[in-house]
Structures are given as C-alpha cells and as structure tokens.
Short mmCIF file of C-alpha atoms and ligand atoms in Angstrom, two decimals:
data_model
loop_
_atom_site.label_atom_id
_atom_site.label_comp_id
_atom_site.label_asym_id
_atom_site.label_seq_id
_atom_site.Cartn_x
_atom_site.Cartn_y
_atom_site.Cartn_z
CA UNK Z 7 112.83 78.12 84.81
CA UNK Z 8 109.85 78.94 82.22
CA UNK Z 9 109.63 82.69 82.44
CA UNK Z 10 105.55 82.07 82.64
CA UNK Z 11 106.27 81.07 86.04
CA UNK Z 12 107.11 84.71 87.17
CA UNK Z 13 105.42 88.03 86.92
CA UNK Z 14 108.65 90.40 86.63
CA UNK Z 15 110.87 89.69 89.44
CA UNK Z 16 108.13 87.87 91.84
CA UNK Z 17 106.56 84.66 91.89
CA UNK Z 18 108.09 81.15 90.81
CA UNK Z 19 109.01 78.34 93.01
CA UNK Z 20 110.93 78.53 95.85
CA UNK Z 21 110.14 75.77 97.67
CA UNK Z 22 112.05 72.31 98.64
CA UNK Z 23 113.61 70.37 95.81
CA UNK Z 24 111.19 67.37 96.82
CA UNK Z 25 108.23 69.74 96.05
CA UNK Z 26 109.19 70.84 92.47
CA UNK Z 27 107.61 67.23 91.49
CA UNK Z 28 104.07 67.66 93.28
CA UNK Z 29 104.10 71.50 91.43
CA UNK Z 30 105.26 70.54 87.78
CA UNK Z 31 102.60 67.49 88.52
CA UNK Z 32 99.87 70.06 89.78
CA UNK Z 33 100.66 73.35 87.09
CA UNK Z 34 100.49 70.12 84.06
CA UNK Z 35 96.80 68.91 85.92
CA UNK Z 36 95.85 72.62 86.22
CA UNK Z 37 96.38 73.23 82.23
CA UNK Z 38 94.92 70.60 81.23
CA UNK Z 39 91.47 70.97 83.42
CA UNK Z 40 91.54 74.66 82.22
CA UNK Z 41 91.29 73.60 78.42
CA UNK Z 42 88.62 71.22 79.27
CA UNK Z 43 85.32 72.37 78.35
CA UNK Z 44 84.05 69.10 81.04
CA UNK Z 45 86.01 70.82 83.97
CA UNK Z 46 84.26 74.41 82.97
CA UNK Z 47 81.38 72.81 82.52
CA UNK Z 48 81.26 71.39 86.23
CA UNK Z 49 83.06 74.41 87.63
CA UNK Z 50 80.44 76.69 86.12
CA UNK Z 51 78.07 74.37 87.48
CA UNK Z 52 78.52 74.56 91.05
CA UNK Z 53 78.82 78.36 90.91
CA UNK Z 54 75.72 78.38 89.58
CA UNK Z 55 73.89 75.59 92.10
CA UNK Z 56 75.49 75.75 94.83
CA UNK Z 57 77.02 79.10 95.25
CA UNK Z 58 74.48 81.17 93.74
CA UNK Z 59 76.01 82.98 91.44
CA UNK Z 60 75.46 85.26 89.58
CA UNK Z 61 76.14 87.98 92.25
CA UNK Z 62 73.95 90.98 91.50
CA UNK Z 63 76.09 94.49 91.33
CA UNK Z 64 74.10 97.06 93.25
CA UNK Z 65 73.83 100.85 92.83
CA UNK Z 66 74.69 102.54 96.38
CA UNK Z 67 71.73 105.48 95.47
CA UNK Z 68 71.67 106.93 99.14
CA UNK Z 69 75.76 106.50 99.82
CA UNK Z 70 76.49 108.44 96.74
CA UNK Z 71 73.76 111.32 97.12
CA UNK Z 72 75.50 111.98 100.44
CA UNK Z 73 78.99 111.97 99.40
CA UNK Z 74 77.94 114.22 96.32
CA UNK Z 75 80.35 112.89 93.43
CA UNK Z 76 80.87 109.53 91.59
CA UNK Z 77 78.44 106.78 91.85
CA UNK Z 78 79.57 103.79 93.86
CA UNK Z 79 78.19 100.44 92.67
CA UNK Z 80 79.19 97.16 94.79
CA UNK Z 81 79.75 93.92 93.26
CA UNK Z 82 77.72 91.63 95.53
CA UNK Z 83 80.29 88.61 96.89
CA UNK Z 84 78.90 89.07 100.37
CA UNK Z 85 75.97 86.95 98.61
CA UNK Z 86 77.68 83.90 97.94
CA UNK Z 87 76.53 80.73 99.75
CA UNK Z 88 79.51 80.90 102.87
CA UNK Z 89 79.33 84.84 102.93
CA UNK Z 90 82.31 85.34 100.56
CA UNK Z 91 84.39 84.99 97.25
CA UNK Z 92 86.35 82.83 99.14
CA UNK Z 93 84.40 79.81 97.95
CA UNK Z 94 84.73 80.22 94.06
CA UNK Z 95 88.42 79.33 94.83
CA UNK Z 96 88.36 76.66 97.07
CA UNK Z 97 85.65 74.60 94.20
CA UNK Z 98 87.83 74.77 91.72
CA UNK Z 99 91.09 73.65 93.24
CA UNK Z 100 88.98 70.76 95.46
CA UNK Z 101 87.48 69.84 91.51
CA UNK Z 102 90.97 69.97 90.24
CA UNK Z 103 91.86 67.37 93.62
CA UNK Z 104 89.36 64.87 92.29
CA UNK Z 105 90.28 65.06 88.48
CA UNK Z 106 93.94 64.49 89.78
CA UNK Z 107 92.64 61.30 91.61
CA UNK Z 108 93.50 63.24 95.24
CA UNK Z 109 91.69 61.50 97.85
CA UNK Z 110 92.59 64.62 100.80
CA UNK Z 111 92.41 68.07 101.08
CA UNK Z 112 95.05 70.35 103.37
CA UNK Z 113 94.55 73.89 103.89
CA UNK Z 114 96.66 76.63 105.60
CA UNK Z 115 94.22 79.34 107.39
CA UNK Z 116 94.54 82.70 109.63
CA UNK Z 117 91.42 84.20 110.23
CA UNK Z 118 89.52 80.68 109.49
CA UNK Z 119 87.57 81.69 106.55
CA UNK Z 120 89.25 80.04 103.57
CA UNK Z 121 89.74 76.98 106.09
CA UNK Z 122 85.61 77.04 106.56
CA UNK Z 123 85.76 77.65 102.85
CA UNK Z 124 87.70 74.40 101.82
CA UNK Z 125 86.10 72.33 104.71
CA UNK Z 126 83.08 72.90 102.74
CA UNK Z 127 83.58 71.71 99.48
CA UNK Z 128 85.63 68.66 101.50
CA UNK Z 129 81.83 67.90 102.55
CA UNK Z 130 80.49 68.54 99.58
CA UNK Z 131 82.36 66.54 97.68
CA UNK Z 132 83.04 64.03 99.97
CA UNK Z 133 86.43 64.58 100.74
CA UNK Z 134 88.63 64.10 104.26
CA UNK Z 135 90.15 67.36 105.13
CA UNK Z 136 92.69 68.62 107.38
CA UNK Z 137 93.37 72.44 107.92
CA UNK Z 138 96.62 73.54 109.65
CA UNK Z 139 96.08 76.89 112.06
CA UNK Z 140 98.36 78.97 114.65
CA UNK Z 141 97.38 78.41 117.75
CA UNK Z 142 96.61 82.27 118.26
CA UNK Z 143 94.17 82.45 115.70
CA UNK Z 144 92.41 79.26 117.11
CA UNK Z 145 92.15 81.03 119.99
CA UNK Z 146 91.34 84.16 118.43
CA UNK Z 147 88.75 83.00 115.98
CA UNK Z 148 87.23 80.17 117.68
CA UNK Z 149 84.02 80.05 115.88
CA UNK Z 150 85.08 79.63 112.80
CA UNK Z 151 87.07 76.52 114.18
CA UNK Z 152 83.96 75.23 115.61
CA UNK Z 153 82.17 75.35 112.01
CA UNK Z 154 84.80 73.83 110.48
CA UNK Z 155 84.95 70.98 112.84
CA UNK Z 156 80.76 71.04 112.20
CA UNK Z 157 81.67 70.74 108.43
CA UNK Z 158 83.96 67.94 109.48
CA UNK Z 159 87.33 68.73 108.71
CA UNK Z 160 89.89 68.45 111.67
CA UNK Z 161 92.14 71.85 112.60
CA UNK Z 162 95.59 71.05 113.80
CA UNK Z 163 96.61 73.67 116.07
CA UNK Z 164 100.16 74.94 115.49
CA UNK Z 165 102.42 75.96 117.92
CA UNK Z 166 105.65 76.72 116.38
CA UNK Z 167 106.95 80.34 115.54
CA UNK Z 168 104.63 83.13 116.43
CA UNK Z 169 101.39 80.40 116.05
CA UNK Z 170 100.14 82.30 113.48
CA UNK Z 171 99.28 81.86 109.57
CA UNK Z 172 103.06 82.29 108.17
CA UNK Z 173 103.66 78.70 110.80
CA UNK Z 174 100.49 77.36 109.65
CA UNK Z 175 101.60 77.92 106.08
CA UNK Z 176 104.89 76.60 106.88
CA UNK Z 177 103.49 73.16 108.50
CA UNK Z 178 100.67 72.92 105.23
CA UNK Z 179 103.71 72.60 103.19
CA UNK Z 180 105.39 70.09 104.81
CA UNK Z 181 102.25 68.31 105.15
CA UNK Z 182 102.11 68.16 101.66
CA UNK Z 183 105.93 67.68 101.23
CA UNK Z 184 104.73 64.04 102.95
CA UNK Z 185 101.89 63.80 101.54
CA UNK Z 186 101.49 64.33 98.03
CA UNK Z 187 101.00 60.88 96.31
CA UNK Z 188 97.27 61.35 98.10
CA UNK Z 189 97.05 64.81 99.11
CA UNK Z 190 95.75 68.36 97.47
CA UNK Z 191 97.00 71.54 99.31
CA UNK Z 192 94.49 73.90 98.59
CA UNK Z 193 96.14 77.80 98.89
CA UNK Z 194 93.62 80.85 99.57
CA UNK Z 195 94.88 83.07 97.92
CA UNK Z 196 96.20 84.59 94.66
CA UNK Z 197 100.15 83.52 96.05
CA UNK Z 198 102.06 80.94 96.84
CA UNK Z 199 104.43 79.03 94.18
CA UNK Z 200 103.44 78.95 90.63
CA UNK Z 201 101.05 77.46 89.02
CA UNK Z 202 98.87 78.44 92.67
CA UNK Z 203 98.48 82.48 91.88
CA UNK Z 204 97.35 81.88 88.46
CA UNK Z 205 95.19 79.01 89.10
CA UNK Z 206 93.22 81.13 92.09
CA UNK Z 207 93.58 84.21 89.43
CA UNK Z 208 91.71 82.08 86.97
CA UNK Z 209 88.96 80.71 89.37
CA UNK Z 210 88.39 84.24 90.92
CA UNK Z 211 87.77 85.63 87.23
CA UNK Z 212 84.62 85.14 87.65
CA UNK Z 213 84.06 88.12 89.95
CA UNK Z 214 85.63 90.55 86.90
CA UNK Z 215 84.31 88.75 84.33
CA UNK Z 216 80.32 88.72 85.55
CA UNK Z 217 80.74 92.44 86.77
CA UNK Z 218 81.95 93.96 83.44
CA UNK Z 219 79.19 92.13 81.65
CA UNK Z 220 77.01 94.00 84.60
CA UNK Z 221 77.89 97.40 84.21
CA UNK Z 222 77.73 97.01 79.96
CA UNK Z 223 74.19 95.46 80.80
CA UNK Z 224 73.38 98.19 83.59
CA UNK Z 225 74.97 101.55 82.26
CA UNK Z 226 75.66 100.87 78.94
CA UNK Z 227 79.41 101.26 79.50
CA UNK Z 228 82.43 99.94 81.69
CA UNK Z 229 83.15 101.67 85.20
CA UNK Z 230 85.70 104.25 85.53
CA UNK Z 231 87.81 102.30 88.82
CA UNK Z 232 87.73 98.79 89.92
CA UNK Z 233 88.29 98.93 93.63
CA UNK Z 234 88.88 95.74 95.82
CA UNK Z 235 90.81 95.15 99.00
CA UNK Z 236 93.78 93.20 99.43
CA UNK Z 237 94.93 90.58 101.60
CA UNK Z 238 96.86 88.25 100.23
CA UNK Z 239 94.96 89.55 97.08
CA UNK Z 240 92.23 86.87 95.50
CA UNK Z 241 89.47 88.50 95.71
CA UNK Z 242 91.46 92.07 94.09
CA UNK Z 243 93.06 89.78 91.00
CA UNK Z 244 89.95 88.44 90.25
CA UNK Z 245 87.94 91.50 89.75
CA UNK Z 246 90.85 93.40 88.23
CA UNK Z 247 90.57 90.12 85.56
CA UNK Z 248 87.75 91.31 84.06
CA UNK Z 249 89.06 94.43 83.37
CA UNK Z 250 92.77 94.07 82.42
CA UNK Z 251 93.03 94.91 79.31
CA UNK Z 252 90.47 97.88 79.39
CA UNK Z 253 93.01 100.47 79.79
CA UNK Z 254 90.49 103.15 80.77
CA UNK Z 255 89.37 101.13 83.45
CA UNK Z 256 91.72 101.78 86.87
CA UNK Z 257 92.58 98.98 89.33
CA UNK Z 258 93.11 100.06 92.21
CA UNK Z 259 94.19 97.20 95.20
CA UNK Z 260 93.54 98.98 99.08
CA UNK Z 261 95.85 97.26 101.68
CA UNK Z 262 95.29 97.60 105.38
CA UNK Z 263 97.02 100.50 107.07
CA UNK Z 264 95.55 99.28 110.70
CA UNK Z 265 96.85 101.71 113.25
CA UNK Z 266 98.42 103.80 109.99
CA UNK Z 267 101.63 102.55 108.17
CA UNK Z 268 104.15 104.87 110.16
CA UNK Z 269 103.34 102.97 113.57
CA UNK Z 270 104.27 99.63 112.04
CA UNK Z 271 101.42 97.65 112.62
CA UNK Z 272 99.25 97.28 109.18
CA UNK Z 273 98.95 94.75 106.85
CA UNK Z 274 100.27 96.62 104.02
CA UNK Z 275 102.88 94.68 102.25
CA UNK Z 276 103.51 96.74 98.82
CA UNK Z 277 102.87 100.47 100.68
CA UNK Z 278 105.31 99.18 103.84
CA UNK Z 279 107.10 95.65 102.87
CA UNK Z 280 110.30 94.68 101.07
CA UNK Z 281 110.99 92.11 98.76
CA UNK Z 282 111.58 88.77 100.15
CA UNK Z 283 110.42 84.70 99.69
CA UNK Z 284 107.28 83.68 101.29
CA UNK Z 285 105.27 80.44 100.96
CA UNK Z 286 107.00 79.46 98.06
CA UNK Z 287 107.40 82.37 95.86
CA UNK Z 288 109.32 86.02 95.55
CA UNK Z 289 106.79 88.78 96.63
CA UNK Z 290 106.59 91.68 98.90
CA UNK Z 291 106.64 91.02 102.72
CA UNK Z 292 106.62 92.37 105.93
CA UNK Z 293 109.92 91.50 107.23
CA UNK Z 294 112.27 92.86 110.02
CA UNK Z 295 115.88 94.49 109.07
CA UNK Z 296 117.07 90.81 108.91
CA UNK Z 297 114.79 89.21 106.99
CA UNK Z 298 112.01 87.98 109.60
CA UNK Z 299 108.73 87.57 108.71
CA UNK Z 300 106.45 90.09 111.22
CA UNK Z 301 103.08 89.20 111.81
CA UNK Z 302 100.21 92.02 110.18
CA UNK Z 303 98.16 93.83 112.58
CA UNK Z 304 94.29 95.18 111.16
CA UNK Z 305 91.55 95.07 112.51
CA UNK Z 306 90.21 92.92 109.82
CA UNK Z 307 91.06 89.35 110.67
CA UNK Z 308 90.79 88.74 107.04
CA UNK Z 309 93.61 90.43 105.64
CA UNK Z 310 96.40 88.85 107.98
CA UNK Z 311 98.62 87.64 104.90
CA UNK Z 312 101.84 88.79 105.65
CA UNK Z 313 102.79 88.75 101.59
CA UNK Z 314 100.57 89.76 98.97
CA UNK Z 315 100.13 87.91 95.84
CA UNK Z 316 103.37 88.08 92.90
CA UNK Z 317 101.10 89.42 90.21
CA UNK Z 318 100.19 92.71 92.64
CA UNK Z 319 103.81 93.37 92.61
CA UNK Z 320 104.18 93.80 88.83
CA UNK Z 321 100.86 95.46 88.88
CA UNK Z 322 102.12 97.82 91.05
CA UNK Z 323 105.72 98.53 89.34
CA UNK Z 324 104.03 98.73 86.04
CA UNK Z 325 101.55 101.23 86.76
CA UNK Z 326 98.40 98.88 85.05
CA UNK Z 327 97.35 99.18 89.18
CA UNK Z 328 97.80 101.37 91.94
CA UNK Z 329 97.22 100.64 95.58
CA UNK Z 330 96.26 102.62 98.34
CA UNK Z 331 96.19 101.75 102.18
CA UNK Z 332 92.55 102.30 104.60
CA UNK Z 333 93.08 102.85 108.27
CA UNK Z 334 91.08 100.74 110.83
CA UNK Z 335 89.69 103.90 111.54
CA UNK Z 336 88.46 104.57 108.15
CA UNK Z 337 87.37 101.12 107.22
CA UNK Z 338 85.19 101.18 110.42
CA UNK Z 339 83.54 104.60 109.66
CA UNK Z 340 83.01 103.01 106.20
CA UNK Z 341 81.16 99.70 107.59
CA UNK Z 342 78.93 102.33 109.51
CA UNK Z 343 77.75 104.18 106.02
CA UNK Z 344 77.20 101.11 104.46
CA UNK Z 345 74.66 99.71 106.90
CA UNK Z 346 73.03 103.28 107.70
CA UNK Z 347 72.96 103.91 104.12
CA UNK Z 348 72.25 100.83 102.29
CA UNK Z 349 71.47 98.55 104.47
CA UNK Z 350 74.33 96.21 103.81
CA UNK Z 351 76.39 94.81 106.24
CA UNK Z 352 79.68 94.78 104.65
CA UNK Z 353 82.97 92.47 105.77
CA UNK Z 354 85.22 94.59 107.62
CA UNK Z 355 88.08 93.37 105.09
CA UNK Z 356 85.51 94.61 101.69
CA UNK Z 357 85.29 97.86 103.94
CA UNK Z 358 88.96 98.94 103.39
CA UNK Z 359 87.70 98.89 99.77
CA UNK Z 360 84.83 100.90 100.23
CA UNK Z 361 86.16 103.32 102.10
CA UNK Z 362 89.06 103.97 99.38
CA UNK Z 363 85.74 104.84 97.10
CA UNK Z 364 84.29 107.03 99.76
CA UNK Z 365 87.72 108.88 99.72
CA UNK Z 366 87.55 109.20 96.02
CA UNK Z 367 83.59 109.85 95.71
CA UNK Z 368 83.52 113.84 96.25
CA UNK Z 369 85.93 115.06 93.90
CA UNK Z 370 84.60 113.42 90.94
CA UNK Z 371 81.97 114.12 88.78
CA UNK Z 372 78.40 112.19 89.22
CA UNK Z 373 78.53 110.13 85.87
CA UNK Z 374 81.93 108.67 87.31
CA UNK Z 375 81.19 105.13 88.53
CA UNK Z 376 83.45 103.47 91.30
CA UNK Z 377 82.80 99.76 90.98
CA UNK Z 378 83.57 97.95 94.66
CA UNK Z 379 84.15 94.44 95.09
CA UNK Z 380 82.48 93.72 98.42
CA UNK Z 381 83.69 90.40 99.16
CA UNK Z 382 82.07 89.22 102.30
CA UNK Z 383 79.58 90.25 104.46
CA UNK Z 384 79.97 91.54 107.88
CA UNK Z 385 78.05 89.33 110.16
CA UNK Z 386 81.36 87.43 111.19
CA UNK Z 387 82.92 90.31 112.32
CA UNK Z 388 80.16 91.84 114.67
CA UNK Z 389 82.01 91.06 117.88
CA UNK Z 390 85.02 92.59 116.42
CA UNK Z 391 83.44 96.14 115.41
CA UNK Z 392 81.78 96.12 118.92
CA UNK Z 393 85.04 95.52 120.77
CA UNK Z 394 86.96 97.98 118.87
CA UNK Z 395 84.04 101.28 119.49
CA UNK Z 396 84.00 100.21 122.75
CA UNK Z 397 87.75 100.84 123.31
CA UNK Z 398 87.69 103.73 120.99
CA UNK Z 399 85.16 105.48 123.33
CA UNK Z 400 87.20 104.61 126.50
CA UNK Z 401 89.94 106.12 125.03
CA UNK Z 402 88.50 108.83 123.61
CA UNK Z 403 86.98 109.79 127.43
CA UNK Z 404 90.24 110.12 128.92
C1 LIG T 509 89.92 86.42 103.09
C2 LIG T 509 89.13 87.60 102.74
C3 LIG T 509 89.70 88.70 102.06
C4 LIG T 509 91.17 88.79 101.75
O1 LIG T 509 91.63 87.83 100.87
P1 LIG T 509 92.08 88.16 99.39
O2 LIG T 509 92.76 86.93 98.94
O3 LIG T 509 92.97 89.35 99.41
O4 LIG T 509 90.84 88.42 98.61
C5 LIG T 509 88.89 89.76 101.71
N1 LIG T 509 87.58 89.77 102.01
C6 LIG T 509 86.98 88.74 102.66
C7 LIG T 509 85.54 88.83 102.97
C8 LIG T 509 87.74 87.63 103.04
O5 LIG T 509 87.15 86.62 103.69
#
C-alpha cells in the first residue's frame, strides 16, 4: 500500500475488497480536481457566493479584559451560510461528485448537521440525496431531520446496532458498496479511508489558510495557539492547516470530556480511546475490552464521532499538536461568557474550544494571542443548554 495513504500507524483502507475500486477511482478523481486551477476556481467560487466567506476573525476585547491574560481572537465559522464550517466540506466533495459524472449523493450523519450540510449542496446543485441516520438520533435531533427533508433529501432511519452514527456509517458504506457506478458518499469529517481525511483536510484549509492571512493583516504577526475542538476533527485539521509548518504556532485539538473522562462517558478518543479500525481506516476509538465500538456521550450533539480523524493521531504522537479534553460543565460556563461578553452565541461543540482558551487566558501575558476556531453558532443547541441548567439546578437543590 502507498505509504501516502497513512499518517504513521493510522489511516489507510480498511474497508471491503469490492470498495478498494470506488477509493483508488475516487483518491485518482480527487488529485486530479486538486491540480485543476477550473475546480479551484469553482470551489473558491461558491465559498465566496454562496457561503460568504471570508469569515471575519474577531478580537474578544471584553472576554479577555476579564480573564486578565492573553488575548482571545475567534475565527468566525459560526458565520457561514448553514451556521458552520461544515459546509466548506460538503461543496467540495458534492463538486468533486459532478466532475466524476456522480448523479447521487449519500451521507452518514449523528447529530444531523453535516447531513443538513450535504442535503444542501444536493439542492444546490441539483443533486438526489439520501442520508443514512440511527434511529436515536432521528429521534433525538428531529429538527434537523425535518430541514433536511425541507432541503429535499430523504433520511433512512437505521435500526441496527445501537441506532446510532457508527450503524449509520456502517449502512452509508454498504450503500455505496452497491452503489458506486452512480453514487458519491460524501464523509464529514477529516476520517474515514484514504483519500477521504486528506480530501476534507484540503477543503477545510480554508479556515487556516484565511485566518493566518488575518492575524498577519490584523496584528502584524501569527498567533501564539491555534485552538479548535474536535469531533471527528474537520473543523481542528483545517485550521491547524494554515499553520503547520509555523513551528511557533501551537495546535492544540480539545476533545469532549462530557461527564469527565474517569466516568466513561466523553467523547474523547485520543485522551480515553485505543487503537482500533473504524469506518474504514486505523485510528483511535472508543472501544470496550473486546474491541466494541461504545457510543460517545457530550453534551454537544456535534462531537458524537466515536473515532477521531488518522492525521490527529500522528499529531498527537509527534508532539506538532497537543490535545486537551473540556467538561460539559466547562464548555457550558464557556457558552455563557461568550454571549454575556461578546455577544456571540457560540455552538456548544466550538465552546469546548473556547473554554480550553479561557483555561489558558490568565497565566499568560496580554500580547499572547489565543486564536479560536468557533465553528458554529449556538442557536441549534438552545433547547439543549436549557435542558441541561435545568437539571443542573434540580440537582444542585437536593
Ligand atoms: C460537526 C461539528 C463539529 C465537529 O466536527 P469536526 O469534524 O471535528 O470539526 C464542531 N463544531 C460544529 C459547529 C459542528 O457542527
């Protein structure tokens, strides 16, 4: 196997022999568009027209003066058109589906948001989609099923397993297994089998790439930490692109603790998993003693990936990033700042992040500047935030 295809020990393809076709077919389509000046041209496009880019970066003035330390400065994906990064992805692979001559897109989703996500470029570009879901999270997030049913893609409710994302990944795949002469499977985030965590790595780029020409612009230098959160890590990899080979500049990926690491139920694959094979490709995992995959518990819905993306991995053993883990606790009391302070209402997933740079904020000197990726805004998650105070205070007057 080409050694490009791993990042140390993770990544690569481990997926059914009668999918190595569809993925040498795909990773040859994928190299070719990303040498074409016509398929930047039209990516670039849409980013600009119908996403909105570019995202501003904004100084947090009142957020910092309280903590006292570094300056935190948030790079503004809660702006996008759909309320996310999510979006830059899901254009380019849906672009990549036409130039292949694709005529239908599949998704996998948990929370919902990267199947609203593809079910609107499938409108936008005219495109029949189809996005596989547990049958738990329809329940759970039913809202977002309802707008992508109003964007007009169909959501097949999946029963098998725990009816979660890991079985909705599972059925996506052998969708596509059947599918593939017509059908694009469009992953939504940075993992999956090669070429899928590059390709999302390269459309996310754009986040890294437009916020280090932002801070040169803005401050006359680069920031001293690039913080994002991590889920199955897109949004992360793509701001950490901009900065890679800037050694001064520290990543620094924040997982989902939940209820805290030690009780079991987080999100936190590198700080609590073990290596293991999950859609496709070698990675860290939450897994039981023998190997089971365990569904993540935060209370973001967002970061439900039970892997994390190969690339992380190596990140992580090499040192070029470290990640931390935010409790629910702390991402909530973070979401509160934000909006008191700033008047932002943050995603409870770009939270985690945020609240890593509140941690860090107090012990650092002012000229320090802690650049955030806040990718998504918070409005989706309002019910959430209000169900979680409310049993917070019941159990806290007991
Ligand atoms: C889906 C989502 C995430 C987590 O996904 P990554 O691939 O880790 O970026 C983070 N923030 C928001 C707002 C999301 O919708």
């Amino acid at each position: 196997m080409n050694t490009t295809k791993h990042y140390g020990p993770y990544g690569g393809q481990y997926v059914a022999e009668t999918l190595m076709g569809p993925l040498n077919e795909l990773a040859a389509a994928y190299l070719e568009a990303k040498k074409d000046p016509e398929f930047q041209r039209e990516f670039t496009a849409l980013l600009k027209d119908y996403v909105g880019r570019e995202s501003p970066i904004t100084v947090c003035n009142r957020l910092s003066a309280k903590l006292g330390g570094a300056t935190i400065v948030l790079k503004r994906e809660d702006l996008n058109h759909t309320g996310a990064h999510k979006v830059n992805n899901t254009i380019g692979q849906a672009l990549l589906a036409k130039r292949m001559g694709k005529k239908r897109l599949i998704a996998e989703t948990g929370a919902g948001m990267h199947g609203v996500a593809t079910a609107t470029v499938a409108a936008l570009l005219g495109m029949p989609c189809e996005v596989y879901m547990g049958a738990i999270d329809v329940k759970r997030q039913s809202p977002n099923v309802e707008r992508m049913k109003m964007l007009g893609a169909t959501v097949h409710s999946i029963e098998e397993g725990s009816a979660t994302l890991k079985d909705a990944m599972n059925e996506a795949l052998r969708d596509w297994v059947t599918n593939c002469d017509d059908t694009f499977y469009v992953i939504g985030t940075a993992a999956g089998p090669y070429p899928y965590p590059e390709m999302v790595k390269d459309f996310q780029s754009v986040i890294g790439k437009e916020a280090r020409r932002q801070c040169l612009e803005k401050f006359g230098r680069l920031p001293d930490q690039a913080i994002a959160c991590v889920g199955g890590g897109s949004n992360a990899i793509g701001l950490f692109a901009g900065f890679m080979d800037d050694a001064d500049v520290k990543l620094v990926g924040v997982e989902a603790a939940g209820k805290g690491i030690a009780t079991g139920e987080h999100a936190a694959s590198i700080n609590g998993g073990r290596l293991g094979v999950l859609h496709g490709a070698k990675t860290m995992l939450l897994q039981t003693a023998d190997g089971n995959v365990i569904d993540t518990y935060s209370v973001s819905a967002g970061l439900d990936y039970p892997g994390v993306g190969p690339e992380h991995c190596h990140l992580h053993d090499t040192g070029r990033a470290e990640y931390s883990s935010i409790t629910d606790d702390e991402a909530i009391a973070a979401f509160d700042d934000l909006c008191r302070y700033e008047g932002i209402i943050p995603a409870l997933e770009s939270s985690h992040a945020l609240a890593e740079a509140i941690k860090r904020a107090p012990s650092l000197p002012k000229d320090t500047i802690l650049l955030v990726c806040l990718s998504g805004r918070g409005d989706k998650d309002l019910e959430n935030i209000l169900a979680y105070k409310k049993s917070r205070s019941t159990i806290q007057n007991i």
